[in-house]
mmCIF file of C-alpha atoms in Angstrom:
data_model
loop_
_atom_site.group_PDB
_atom_site.id
_atom_site.type_symbol
_atom_site.label_atom_id
_atom_site.label_comp_id
_atom_site.label_asym_id
_atom_site.label_seq_id
_atom_site.Cartn_x
_atom_site.Cartn_y
_atom_site.Cartn_z
ATOM 1 C CA ASP A 61 112.996 125.363 130.150
ATOM 2 C CA ILE A 62 111.935 128.907 129.330
ATOM 3 C CA GLN A 63 110.601 130.851 132.307
ATOM 4 C CA MET A 64 108.003 133.583 131.844
ATOM 5 C CA THR A 65 107.378 136.452 134.235
ATOM 6 C CA GLN A 66 104.694 139.129 134.160
ATOM 7 C CA SER A 67 104.458 142.513 135.824
ATOM 8 C CA PRO A 68 102.617 143.749 137.658
ATOM 9 C CA SER A 69 100.819 140.771 139.222
ATOM 10 C CA THR A 70 97.835 143.005 139.959
ATOM 11 C CA LEU A 71 96.893 146.293 138.341
ATOM 12 C CA SER A 72 94.143 148.587 139.647
ATOM 13 C CA ALA A 73 92.702 150.876 137.010
ATOM 14 C CA SER A 74 89.636 152.888 136.048
ATOM 15 C CA VAL A 75 87.473 152.784 132.963
ATOM 16 C CA GLY A 76 89.158 154.831 130.244
ATOM 17 C CA ASP A 77 92.690 154.289 131.567
ATOM 18 C CA ARG A 78 95.542 153.183 129.328
ATOM 19 C CA VAL A 79 96.851 149.898 130.722
ATOM 20 C CA THR A 80 100.176 148.188 129.991
ATOM 21 C CA ILE A 81 101.213 144.705 131.092
ATOM 22 C CA THR A 82 104.771 143.422 130.644
ATOM 23 C CA CYS A 83 105.850 139.861 129.972
ATOM 24 C CA ARG A 84 109.479 138.751 130.048
ATOM 25 C CA ALA A 85 111.043 135.498 128.842
ATOM 26 C CA SER A 86 114.162 133.956 130.391
ATOM 27 C CA GLN A 87 115.646 133.521 126.903
ATOM 28 C CA THR A 88 114.910 134.890 123.500
ATOM 29 C CA ILE A 89 111.685 133.667 121.900
ATOM 30 C CA SER A 90 111.662 135.913 118.810
ATOM 31 C CA THR A 91 107.981 136.911 118.470
ATOM 32 C CA TRP A 92 106.504 133.536 119.420
ATOM 33 C CA LEU A 93 104.258 134.964 122.105
ATOM 34 C CA ALA A 94 100.518 134.996 122.680
ATOM 35 C CA TRP A 95 98.271 136.864 125.099
ATOM 36 C CA TYR A 96 95.047 135.517 126.609
ATOM 37 C CA GLN A 97 92.256 137.057 128.662
ATOM 38 C CA GLN A 98 90.506 134.961 131.291
ATOM 39 C CA LYS A 99 87.444 135.819 133.341
ATOM 40 C CA PRO A 100 86.435 133.895 136.503
ATOM 41 C CA GLY A 101 84.935 130.506 135.733
ATOM 42 C CA LYS A 102 85.626 130.825 132.004
ATOM 43 C CA ALA A 103 88.168 129.438 129.585
ATOM 44 C CA PRO A 104 90.972 131.719 128.416
ATOM 45 C CA LYS A 105 90.379 133.701 125.228
ATOM 46 C CA LEU A 106 93.089 134.394 122.660
ATOM 47 C CA LEU A 107 93.753 138.119 122.160
ATOM 48 C CA ILE A 108 97.123 138.416 120.449
ATOM 49 C CA TYR A 109 99.470 135.955 118.715
ATOM 50 C CA LYS A 110 102.949 136.317 117.219
ATOM 51 C CA ALA A 111 103.471 139.140 119.708
ATOM 52 C CA SER A 112 101.429 141.744 117.840
ATOM 53 C CA ARG A 113 98.786 140.098 115.641
ATOM 54 C CA LEU A 114 95.245 140.733 116.801
ATOM 55 C CA GLU A 115 92.976 137.693 116.797
ATOM 56 C CA ASN A 116 89.818 138.051 114.704
ATOM 57 C CA GLY A 117 87.026 139.752 116.611
ATOM 58 C CA VAL A 118 89.226 141.205 119.347
ATOM 59 C CA PRO A 119 88.663 144.956 119.835
ATOM 60 C CA PHE A 120 91.312 147.291 118.427
ATOM 61 C CA ARG A 121 91.934 148.813 121.850
ATOM 62 C CA PHE A 122 94.100 145.732 122.510
ATOM 63 C CA SER A 123 97.600 145.740 121.063
ATOM 64 C CA GLY A 124 100.794 143.792 121.570
ATOM 65 C CA SER A 125 104.424 144.603 120.952
ATOM 66 C CA GLY A 126 107.915 143.339 121.621
ATOM 67 C CA SER A 127 110.393 140.723 120.502
ATOM 68 C CA GLY A 128 113.227 138.708 121.956
ATOM 69 C CA THR A 129 112.645 138.643 125.691
ATOM 70 C CA GLU A 130 110.392 141.608 126.492
ATOM 71 C CA PHE A 131 106.781 142.041 125.445
ATOM 72 C CA THR A 132 103.856 144.289 126.304
ATOM 73 C CA LEU A 133 100.090 144.082 126.097
ATOM 74 C CA THR A 134 98.384 147.470 125.974
ATOM 75 C CA ILE A 135 94.727 148.318 126.389
ATOM 76 C CA SER A 136 94.356 151.835 125.024
ATOM 77 C CA SER A 137 91.157 152.720 126.879
ATOM 78 C CA LEU A 138 90.018 150.237 129.509
ATOM 79 C CA GLN A 139 86.386 149.150 129.198
ATOM 80 C CA PRO A 140 84.167 147.499 131.845
ATOM 81 C CA ASP A 141 84.428 144.179 129.995
ATOM 82 C CA ASP A 142 88.233 144.233 130.263
ATOM 83 C CA PHE A 143 88.502 143.572 134.004
ATOM 84 C CA ALA A 144 90.030 140.106 133.943
ATOM 85 C CA THR A 145 93.295 138.188 134.277
ATOM 86 C CA TYR A 146 95.773 138.275 131.410
ATOM 87 C CA TYR A 147 98.327 135.583 130.622
ATOM 88 C CA CYS A 148 101.218 135.553 128.206
ATOM 89 C CA GLN A 149 102.374 132.268 126.647
ATOM 90 C CA GLU A 150 105.568 131.461 124.781
ATOM 91 C CA TYR A 151 105.500 128.936 121.971
ATOM 92 C CA ASN A 152 109.096 129.123 120.863
ATOM 93 C CA SER A 153 110.086 125.942 122.670
ATOM 94 C CA ASP A 154 108.698 122.441 122.281
ATOM 95 C CA PHE A 155 107.017 122.818 125.643
ATOM 96 C CA PHE A 156 104.698 125.709 126.260
ATOM 97 C CA THR A 157 105.111 128.021 129.196
ATOM 98 C CA PHE A 158 102.540 130.468 130.443
ATOM 99 C CA GLY A 159 103.247 133.543 132.496
ATOM 100 C CA PRO A 160 101.818 133.684 136.043
ATOM 101 C CA GLY A 161 99.106 136.167 135.057
ATOM 102 C CA THR A 162 98.211 139.811 135.671
ATOM 103 C CA THR A 163 94.848 140.659 137.205
ATOM 104 C CA VAL A 164 93.301 143.954 136.159
ATOM 105 C CA ASP A 165 90.783 145.122 138.728
ATOM 106 C CA LEU A 166 88.764 148.227 139.462
ATOM 107 C CA LYS A 167 90.547 151.019 141.271
ATOM 108 C CA GLN B 272 82.453 127.780 113.757
ATOM 109 C CA VAL B 273 84.753 125.571 115.797
ATOM 110 C CA GLN B 274 83.338 124.289 119.072
ATOM 111 C CA LEU B 275 85.034 122.117 121.666
ATOM 112 C CA VAL B 276 82.701 120.429 124.147
ATOM 113 C CA GLN B 277 84.189 118.598 127.102
ATOM 114 C CA SER B 278 82.841 115.876 129.369
ATOM 115 C CA GLY B 279 81.451 116.648 132.795
ATOM 116 C CA ALA B 280 82.943 117.132 136.232
ATOM 117 C CA GLU B 281 84.729 114.232 137.934
ATOM 118 C CA VAL B 282 85.474 113.334 141.544
ATOM 119 C CA LYS B 283 88.210 110.759 141.994
ATOM 120 C CA ARG B 284 90.080 109.007 144.777
ATOM 121 C CA PRO B 285 93.863 109.368 145.102
ATOM 122 C CA GLY B 286 95.626 106.683 143.097
ATOM 123 C CA SER B 287 92.820 106.291 140.567
ATOM 124 C CA SER B 288 92.615 107.515 136.966
ATOM 125 C CA VAL B 289 90.471 110.032 135.132
ATOM 126 C CA LYS B 290 89.685 110.275 131.433
ATOM 127 C CA VAL B 291 88.348 113.551 130.036
ATOM 128 C CA SER B 292 86.928 113.887 126.537
ATOM 129 C CA CYS B 293 86.811 116.832 124.135
ATOM 130 C CA LYS B 294 84.497 116.649 121.128
ATOM 131 C CA SER B 295 85.249 118.971 118.231
ATOM 132 C CA SER B 296 82.764 120.296 115.697
ATOM 133 C CA GLY B 297 82.774 122.888 112.964
ATOM 134 C CA GLY B 298 86.355 122.462 111.795
ATOM 135 C CA SER B 299 88.926 120.031 110.471
ATOM 136 C CA PHE B 300 89.532 117.799 113.483
ATOM 137 C CA ARG B 301 92.385 115.753 112.058
ATOM 138 C CA SER B 302 94.493 118.631 110.753
ATOM 139 C CA TYR B 303 94.774 120.749 113.883
ATOM 140 C CA GLY B 304 96.657 120.025 117.080
ATOM 141 C CA LEU B 305 94.552 119.526 120.169
ATOM 142 C CA ASN B 306 96.180 120.389 123.466
ATOM 143 C CA TRP B 307 95.278 119.983 127.119
ATOM 144 C CA VAL B 308 95.871 122.682 129.735
ATOM 145 C CA ARG B 309 94.982 122.620 133.411
ATOM 146 C CA GLN B 310 94.408 125.242 136.062
ATOM 147 C CA ALA B 311 94.541 124.446 139.772
ATOM 148 C CA PRO B 312 92.240 126.488 142.033
ATOM 149 C CA GLY B 313 93.400 130.095 142.140
ATOM 150 C CA GLN B 314 96.472 129.285 140.070
ATOM 151 C CA GLY B 315 97.782 129.874 136.553
ATOM 152 C CA LEU B 316 97.730 127.772 133.409
ATOM 153 C CA GLU B 317 99.817 124.625 132.943
ATOM 154 C CA TRP B 318 100.240 122.825 129.624
ATOM 155 C CA ILE B 319 99.781 119.049 129.874
ATOM 156 C CA GLY B 320 100.330 117.832 126.339
ATOM 157 C CA GLY B 321 98.751 117.542 122.926
ATOM 158 C CA ILE B 322 98.117 115.536 119.787
ATOM 159 C CA ILE B 323 97.774 116.101 116.055
ATOM 160 C CA PRO B 324 95.222 113.458 115.033
ATOM 161 C CA LEU B 325 96.349 113.438 111.381
ATOM 162 C CA PHE B 326 99.859 112.347 112.287
ATOM 163 C CA THR B 327 99.040 110.744 115.673
ATOM 164 C CA THR B 328 101.885 112.910 116.918
ATOM 165 C CA THR B 329 101.813 113.432 120.668
ATOM 166 C CA LYS B 330 103.856 115.582 122.998
ATOM 167 C CA TYR B 331 103.728 115.756 126.791
ATOM 168 C CA ALA B 332 104.960 118.062 129.514
ATOM 169 C CA GLN B 333 107.986 116.482 131.154
ATOM 170 C CA LYS B 334 106.419 116.795 134.601
ATOM 171 C CA LEU B 335 103.437 114.610 133.633
ATOM 172 C CA GLN B 336 104.737 112.427 130.799
ATOM 173 C CA TYR B 337 104.731 109.190 132.786
ATOM 174 C CA ARG B 338 101.173 109.605 134.050
ATOM 175 C CA VAL B 339 99.290 111.051 131.093
ATOM 176 C CA THR B 340 98.080 109.667 127.772
ATOM 177 C CA ILE B 341 96.412 111.744 125.058
ATOM 178 C CA ASN B 342 94.716 110.135 122.084
ATOM 179 C CA ALA B 343 92.103 110.924 119.479
ATOM 180 C CA ASP B 344 89.245 109.130 117.738
ATOM 181 C CA ASP B 345 88.832 110.378 114.171
ATOM 182 C CA SER B 346 85.485 108.662 113.758
ATOM 183 C CA THR B 347 83.899 110.806 116.475
ATOM 184 C CA ASN B 348 86.151 113.903 116.288
ATOM 185 C CA THR B 349 86.940 113.405 119.949
ATOM 186 C CA ALA B 350 90.204 113.737 121.843
ATOM 187 C CA TYR B 351 90.866 112.185 125.218
ATOM 188 C CA MET B 352 93.214 112.915 128.092
ATOM 189 C CA GLU B 353 93.800 110.213 130.683
ATOM 190 C CA LEU B 354 95.698 111.008 133.878
ATOM 191 C CA ARG B 355 96.715 108.124 136.139
ATOM 192 C CA SER B 356 97.877 107.754 139.732
ATOM 193 C CA LEU B 357 95.921 110.830 140.724
ATOM 194 C CA ARG B 358 97.082 112.988 143.616
ATOM 195 C CA SER B 359 95.412 115.852 145.444
ATOM 196 C CA GLU B 360 97.691 118.220 143.500
ATOM 197 C CA ASP B 361 95.930 117.124 140.295
ATOM 198 C CA THR B 362 92.745 118.844 141.436
ATOM 199 C CA ALA B 363 92.151 121.412 138.706
ATOM 200 C CA VAL B 364 89.995 122.488 135.814
ATOM 201 C CA TYR B 365 91.171 120.691 132.685
ATOM 202 C CA TYR B 366 90.767 122.456 129.334
ATOM 203 C CA CYS B 367 91.204 121.238 125.782
ATOM 204 C CA ALA B 368 92.425 123.873 123.341
ATOM 205 C CA ARG B 369 92.935 123.802 119.596
ATOM 206 C CA ALA B 370 96.230 124.875 118.065
ATOM 207 C CA GLY B 371 95.846 127.959 115.907
ATOM 208 C CA VAL B 372 97.866 126.722 112.938
ATOM 209 C CA ARG B 373 96.958 123.747 110.766
ATOM 210 C CA GLY B 374 99.392 120.865 111.141
ATOM 211 C CA GLU B 375 101.138 122.390 114.131
ATOM 212 C CA LEU B 376 100.964 121.453 117.792
ATOM 213 C CA THR B 377 103.216 123.820 119.670
ATOM 214 C CA VAL B 378 101.604 127.136 118.799
ATOM 215 C CA PHE B 379 99.011 129.451 120.327
ATOM 216 C CA PHE B 380 95.487 128.207 121.114
ATOM 217 C CA ASP B 381 92.587 129.804 119.271
ATOM 218 C CA HIS B 382 89.634 127.751 120.524
ATOM 219 C CA TRP B 383 89.058 126.359 123.997
ATOM 220 C CA GLY B 384 86.649 123.903 125.556
ATOM 221 C CA GLN B 385 84.509 124.953 128.493
ATOM 222 C CA GLY B 386 86.666 123.144 131.040
ATOM 223 C CA THR B 387 86.182 119.988 133.119
ATOM 224 C CA PRO B 388 86.636 120.244 136.906
ATOM 225 C CA VAL B 389 88.460 117.268 138.346
ATOM 226 C CA THR B 390 88.568 116.886 142.115
ATOM 227 C CA VAL B 391 90.909 114.366 143.732
ATOM 228 C CA SER B 392 89.934 113.676 147.300
ATOM 229 C CA SER B 393 89.765 110.777 149.708
#
């Protein structure tokens, strides 16, 4: 099975900060990676798929990059609505694996 | 606009079964994979399995494959997830989520249901 890790597990930031979250896969997954945002009590929301493709309606301050085993999600200028938990998900294998999540909170 | 609406919260005894429904509207139900994902309290996301109604293709997580059944009713655009022999560790919010590519199951999820809390307690 593919294992996914994320760093950091928690990130404290201020509005306007540039924020970067890293996701690593235990084996190469090409660009078969998605990023989701989840707020407390809500379902996850798709942000990025195929490592760098922005889902319709997602603000342009979100971007994704990477291939193989290392990926990043960047928020160029953190907004109040962006405080949430972010998960990466690989879909290279027949069985999905999510990362453990990164919580972005207010510094 | 695609909407996934799930059935309501459940409280179950250990050893019993639970069946959660997910009704789809606004899109092509049969052509898109419908997956189930759960989230234990304070924990991350765990894929359970999924189905493509058009092909009746199903796939399950190895950890749960002997206790879970996923099926779909084309006539009502509804998918179901049944989990048997419930344990306290199955306490979680259960989500249905649509695959983002027509005809595919194991891809990203572009639409999610609102979640169904399932509590397993004696």
